[in-house]
Short mmCIF file of C-alpha atoms and ligand atoms in Angstrom, two decimals:
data_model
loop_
_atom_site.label_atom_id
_atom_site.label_comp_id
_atom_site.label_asym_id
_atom_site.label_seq_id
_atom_site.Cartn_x
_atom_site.Cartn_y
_atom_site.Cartn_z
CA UNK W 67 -15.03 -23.86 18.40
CA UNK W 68 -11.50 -22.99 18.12
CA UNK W 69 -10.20 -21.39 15.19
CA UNK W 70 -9.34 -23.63 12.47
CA UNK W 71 -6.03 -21.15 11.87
CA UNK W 72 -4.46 -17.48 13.06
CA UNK W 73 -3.94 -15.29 10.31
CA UNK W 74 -1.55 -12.08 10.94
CA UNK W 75 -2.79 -8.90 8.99
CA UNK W 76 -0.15 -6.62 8.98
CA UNK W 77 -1.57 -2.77 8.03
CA UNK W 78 0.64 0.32 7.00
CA UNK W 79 2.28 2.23 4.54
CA UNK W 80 5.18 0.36 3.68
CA UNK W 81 7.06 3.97 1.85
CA UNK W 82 8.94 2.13 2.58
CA UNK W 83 8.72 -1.54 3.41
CA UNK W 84 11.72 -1.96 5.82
CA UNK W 85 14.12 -4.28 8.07
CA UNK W 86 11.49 -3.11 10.96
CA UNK W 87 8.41 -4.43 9.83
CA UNK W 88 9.31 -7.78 8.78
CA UNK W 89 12.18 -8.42 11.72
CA UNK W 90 10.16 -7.52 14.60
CA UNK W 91 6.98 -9.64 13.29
CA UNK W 92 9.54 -12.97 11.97
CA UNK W 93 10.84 -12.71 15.70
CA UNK W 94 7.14 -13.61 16.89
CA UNK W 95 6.02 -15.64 13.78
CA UNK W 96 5.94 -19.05 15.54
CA UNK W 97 5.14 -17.98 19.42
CA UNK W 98 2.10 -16.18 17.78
CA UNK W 99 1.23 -19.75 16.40
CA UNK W 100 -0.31 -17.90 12.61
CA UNK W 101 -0.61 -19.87 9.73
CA UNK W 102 0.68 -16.35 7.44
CA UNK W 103 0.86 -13.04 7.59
CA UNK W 104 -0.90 -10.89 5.40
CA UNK W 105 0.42 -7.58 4.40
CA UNK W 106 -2.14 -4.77 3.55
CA UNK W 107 -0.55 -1.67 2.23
CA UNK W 108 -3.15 1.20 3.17
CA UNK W 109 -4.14 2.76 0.05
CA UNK W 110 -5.01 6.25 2.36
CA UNK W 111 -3.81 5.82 6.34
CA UNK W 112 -7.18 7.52 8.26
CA UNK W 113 -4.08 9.02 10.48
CA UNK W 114 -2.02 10.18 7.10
CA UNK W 115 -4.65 12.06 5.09
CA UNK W 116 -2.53 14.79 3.15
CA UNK W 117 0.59 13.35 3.80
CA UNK W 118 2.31 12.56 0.76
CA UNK W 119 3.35 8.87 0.11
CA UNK W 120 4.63 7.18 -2.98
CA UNK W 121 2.05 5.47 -5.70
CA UNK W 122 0.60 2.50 -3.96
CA UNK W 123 2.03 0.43 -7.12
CA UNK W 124 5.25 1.16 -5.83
CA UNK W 125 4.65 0.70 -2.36
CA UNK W 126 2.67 -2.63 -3.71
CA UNK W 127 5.98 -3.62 -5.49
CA UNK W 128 8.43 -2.81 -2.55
CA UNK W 129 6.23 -5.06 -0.62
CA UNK W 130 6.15 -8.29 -2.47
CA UNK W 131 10.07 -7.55 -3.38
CA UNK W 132 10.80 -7.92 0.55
CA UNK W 133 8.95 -11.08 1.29
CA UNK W 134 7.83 -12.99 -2.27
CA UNK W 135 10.69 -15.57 -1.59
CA UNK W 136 9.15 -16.26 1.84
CA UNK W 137 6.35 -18.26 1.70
CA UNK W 138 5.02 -17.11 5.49
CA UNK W 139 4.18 -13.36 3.55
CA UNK W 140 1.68 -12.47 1.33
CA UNK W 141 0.58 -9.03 0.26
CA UNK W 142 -2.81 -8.13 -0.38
CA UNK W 143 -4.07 -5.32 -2.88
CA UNK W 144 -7.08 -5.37 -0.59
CA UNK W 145 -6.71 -1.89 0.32
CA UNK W 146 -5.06 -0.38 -2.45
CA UNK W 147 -8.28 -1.08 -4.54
CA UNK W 148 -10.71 0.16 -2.52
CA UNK W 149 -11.03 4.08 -3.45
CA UNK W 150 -11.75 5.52 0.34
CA UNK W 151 -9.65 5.93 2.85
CA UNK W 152 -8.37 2.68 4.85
CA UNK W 153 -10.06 2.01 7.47
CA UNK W 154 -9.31 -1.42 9.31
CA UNK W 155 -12.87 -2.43 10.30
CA UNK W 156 -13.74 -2.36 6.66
CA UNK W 157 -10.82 -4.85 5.77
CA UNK W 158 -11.89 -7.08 8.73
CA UNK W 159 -15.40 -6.94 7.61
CA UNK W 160 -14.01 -8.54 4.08
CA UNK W 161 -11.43 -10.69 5.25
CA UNK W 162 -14.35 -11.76 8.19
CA UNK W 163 -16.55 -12.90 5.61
CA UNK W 164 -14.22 -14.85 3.10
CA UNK W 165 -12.39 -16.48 5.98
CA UNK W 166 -15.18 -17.13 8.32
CA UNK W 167 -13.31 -20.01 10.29
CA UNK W 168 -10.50 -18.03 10.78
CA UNK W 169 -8.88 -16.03 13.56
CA UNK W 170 -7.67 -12.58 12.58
CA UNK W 171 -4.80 -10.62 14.20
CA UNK W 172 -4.37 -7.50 13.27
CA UNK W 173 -0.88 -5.98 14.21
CA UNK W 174 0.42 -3.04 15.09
CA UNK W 175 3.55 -1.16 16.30
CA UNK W 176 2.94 0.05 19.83
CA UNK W 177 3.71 3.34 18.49
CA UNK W 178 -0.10 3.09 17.18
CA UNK W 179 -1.45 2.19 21.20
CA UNK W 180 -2.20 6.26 22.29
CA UNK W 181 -4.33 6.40 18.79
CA UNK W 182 -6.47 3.27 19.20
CA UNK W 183 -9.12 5.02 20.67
CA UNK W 184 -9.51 7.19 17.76
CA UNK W 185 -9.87 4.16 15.17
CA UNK W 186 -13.27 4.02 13.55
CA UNK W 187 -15.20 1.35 15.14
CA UNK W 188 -13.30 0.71 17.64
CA UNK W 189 -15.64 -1.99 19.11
CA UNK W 190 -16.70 -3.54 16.43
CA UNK W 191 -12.75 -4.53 15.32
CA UNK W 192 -12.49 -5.93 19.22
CA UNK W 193 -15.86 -8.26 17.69
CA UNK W 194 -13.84 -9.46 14.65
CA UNK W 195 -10.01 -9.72 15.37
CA UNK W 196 -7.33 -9.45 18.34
CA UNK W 197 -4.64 -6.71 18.15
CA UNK W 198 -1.33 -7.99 18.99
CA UNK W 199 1.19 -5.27 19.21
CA UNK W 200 4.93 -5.27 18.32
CA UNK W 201 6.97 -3.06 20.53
CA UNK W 202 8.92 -0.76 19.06
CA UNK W 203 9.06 2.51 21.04
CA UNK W 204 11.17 2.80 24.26
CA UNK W 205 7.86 3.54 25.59
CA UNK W 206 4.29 3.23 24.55
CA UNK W 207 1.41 3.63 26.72
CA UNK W 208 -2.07 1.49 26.31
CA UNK W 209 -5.31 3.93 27.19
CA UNK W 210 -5.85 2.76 30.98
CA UNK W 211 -9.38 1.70 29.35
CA UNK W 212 -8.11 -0.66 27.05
CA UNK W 213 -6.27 -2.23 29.45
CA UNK W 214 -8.67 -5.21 30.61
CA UNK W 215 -8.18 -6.67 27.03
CA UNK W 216 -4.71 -7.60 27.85
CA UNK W 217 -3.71 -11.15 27.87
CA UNK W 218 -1.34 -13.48 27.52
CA UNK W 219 -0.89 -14.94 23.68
CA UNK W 220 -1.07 -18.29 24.89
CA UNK W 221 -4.51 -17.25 26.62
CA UNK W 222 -6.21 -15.47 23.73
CA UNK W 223 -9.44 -16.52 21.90
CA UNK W 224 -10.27 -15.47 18.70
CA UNK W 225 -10.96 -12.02 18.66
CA UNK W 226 -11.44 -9.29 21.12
CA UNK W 227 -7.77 -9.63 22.73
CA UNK W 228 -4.98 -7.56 22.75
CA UNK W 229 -1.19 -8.84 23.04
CA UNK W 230 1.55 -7.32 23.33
CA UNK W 231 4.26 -9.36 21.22
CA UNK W 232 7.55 -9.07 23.45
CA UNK W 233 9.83 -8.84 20.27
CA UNK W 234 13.29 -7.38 20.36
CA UNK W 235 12.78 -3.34 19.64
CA UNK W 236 14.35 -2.45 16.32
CA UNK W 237 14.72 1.20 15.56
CA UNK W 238 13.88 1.16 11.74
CA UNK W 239 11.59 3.68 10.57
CA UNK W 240 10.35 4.46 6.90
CA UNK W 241 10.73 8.50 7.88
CA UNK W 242 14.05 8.34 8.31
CA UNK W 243 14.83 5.81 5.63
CA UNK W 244 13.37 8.15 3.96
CA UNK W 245 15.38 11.26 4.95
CA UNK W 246 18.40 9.74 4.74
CA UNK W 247 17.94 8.06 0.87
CA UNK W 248 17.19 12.25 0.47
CA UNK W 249 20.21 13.58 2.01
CA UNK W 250 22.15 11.01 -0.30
CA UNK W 251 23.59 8.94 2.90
CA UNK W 252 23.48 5.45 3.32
CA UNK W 253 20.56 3.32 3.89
CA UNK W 254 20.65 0.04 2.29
CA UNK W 255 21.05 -1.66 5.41
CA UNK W 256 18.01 -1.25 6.94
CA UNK W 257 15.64 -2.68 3.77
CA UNK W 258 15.99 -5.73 1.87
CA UNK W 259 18.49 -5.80 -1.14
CA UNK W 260 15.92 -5.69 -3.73
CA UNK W 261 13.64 -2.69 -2.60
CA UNK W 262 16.92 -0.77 -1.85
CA UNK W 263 17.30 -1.67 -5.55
CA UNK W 264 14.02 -0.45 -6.12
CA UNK W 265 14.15 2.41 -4.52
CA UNK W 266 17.27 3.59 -6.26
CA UNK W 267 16.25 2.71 -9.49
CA UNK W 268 13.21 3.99 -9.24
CA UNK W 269 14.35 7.67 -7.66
CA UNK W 270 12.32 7.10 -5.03
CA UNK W 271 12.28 9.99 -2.07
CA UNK W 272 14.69 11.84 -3.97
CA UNK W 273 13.90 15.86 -3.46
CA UNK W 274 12.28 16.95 -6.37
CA UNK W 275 14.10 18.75 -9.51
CA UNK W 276 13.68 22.18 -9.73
CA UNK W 277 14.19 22.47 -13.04
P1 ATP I 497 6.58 6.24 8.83
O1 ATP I 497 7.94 6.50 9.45
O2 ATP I 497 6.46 6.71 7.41
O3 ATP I 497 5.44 6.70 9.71
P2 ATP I 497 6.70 3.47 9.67
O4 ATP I 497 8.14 3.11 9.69
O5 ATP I 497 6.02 3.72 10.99
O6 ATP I 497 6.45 4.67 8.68
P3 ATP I 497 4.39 2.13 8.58
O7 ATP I 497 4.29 1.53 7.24
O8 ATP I 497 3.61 3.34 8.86
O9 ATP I 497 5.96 2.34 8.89
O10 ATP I 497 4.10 1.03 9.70
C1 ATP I 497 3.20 -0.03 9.54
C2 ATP I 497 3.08 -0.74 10.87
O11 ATP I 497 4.34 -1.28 11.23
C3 ATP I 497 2.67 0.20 12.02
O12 ATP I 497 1.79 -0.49 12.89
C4 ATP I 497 3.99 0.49 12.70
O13 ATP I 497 3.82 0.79 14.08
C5 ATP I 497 4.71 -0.84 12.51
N1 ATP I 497 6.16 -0.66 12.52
C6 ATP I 497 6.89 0.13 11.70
N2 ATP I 497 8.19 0.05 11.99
C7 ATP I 497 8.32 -0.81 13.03
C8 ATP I 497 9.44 -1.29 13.79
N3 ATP I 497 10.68 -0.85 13.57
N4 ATP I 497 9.18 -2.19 14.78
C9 ATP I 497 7.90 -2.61 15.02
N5 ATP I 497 6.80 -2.17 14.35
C10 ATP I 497 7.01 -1.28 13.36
#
């Protein structure tokens, strides 16, 4: 049976949510033919253990700030609540089971592709949702083993696919929005008005006082 809709679930840290994620993903909204997208802010990134990142409140905040007026988005605390680490096959499990009828797509930048093979239950994700991957690096190489999953989005079932998105590449990354919010330069263009608001209100990824 077909699946009765394609939902997007869009993982990461979002510190912060930027011009990048939600560009690169609007460019493919309709071609992908999904209902939504969900965004799941990782409360711990398996990859990012020890790495510093702001509260997940704020990175839940920055979220819904970009996208709340845009009724394609919506951003779930899914992962924030859960105390472990984040791992994706977990999340499908959940959102498996509540949305049985339901195709899940879970996407990445193809900046993830080299790590795949390290994600935890690897396999068992392939059983429960496609991958379809936004490009975003000049270039990105699949594992040569992963490569029979390819396929055209057009020719893709309901799990166990991965596609490769063909969106415009747009160089927009949280590090250096990051960095440069730090070194006091301009960065305003490259997130939404209101989490640039945010961010500055907040003194967000300011270095920290000394004093
Ligand atoms: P950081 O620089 O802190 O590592 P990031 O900019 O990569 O952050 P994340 O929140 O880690 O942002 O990314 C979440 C997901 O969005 C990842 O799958 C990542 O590959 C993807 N992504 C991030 N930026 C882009 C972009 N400019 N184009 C396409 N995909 C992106």
């Amino acid at each position: 049976m077909p699946p009765s809709e394609r939902v997007a679930i869009y993982g990461g840290t979002f510190d912060p949510i930027h011009r990048g994620h939600i560009e690169a993903l609007d460019a493919v909204f309709d071609r992908m033919g999904w209902s939504r997208v969900v965004l799941m802010p990782a409360r711990v990134q398996p990859f990012k253990v020890g790495v510093r990142s702001s509260s997940a409140f704020d990175r839940y905040a920055m979220a819904v700030l970009a996208t709340h007026d845009d009724p394609r988005f919506e951003v779930s605390k899914l992962e924030l609540e859960r105390e472990a680490v984040s791992y994706t096959v977990d999340t499908l499990e959940e959102l498996r089971e509540a949305c049985p009828d339901h195709a899940l797509e879970w996407v990445i930048g193809d900046d993830n592709l080299a790590m795949l093979p390290k994600w935890k239950s690897l396999d068992r994700i392939f059983e429960l949702a496609n991958f379809v991957v936004l490009a975003r690096e000049a270039s990105a190489e699949l594992p040569s083993h992963l490569s029979s999953r390819v396929i055209a989005a057009e020719a893709r079932g309901a799990s166990g696919a991965i596609v490769f998105a063909g969106n415009p590449r747009i160089e927009v990354s949280a590090t250096d929005i990051r960095r440069r919010v730090a070194a006091g330069e301009h960065f305003e263009d490259f997130v939404d008005r209101r989490v640039a608001e945010y961010i500055s209100r907040n003194r967000l990824y300011l270095p920290e006082d000394p004093s």
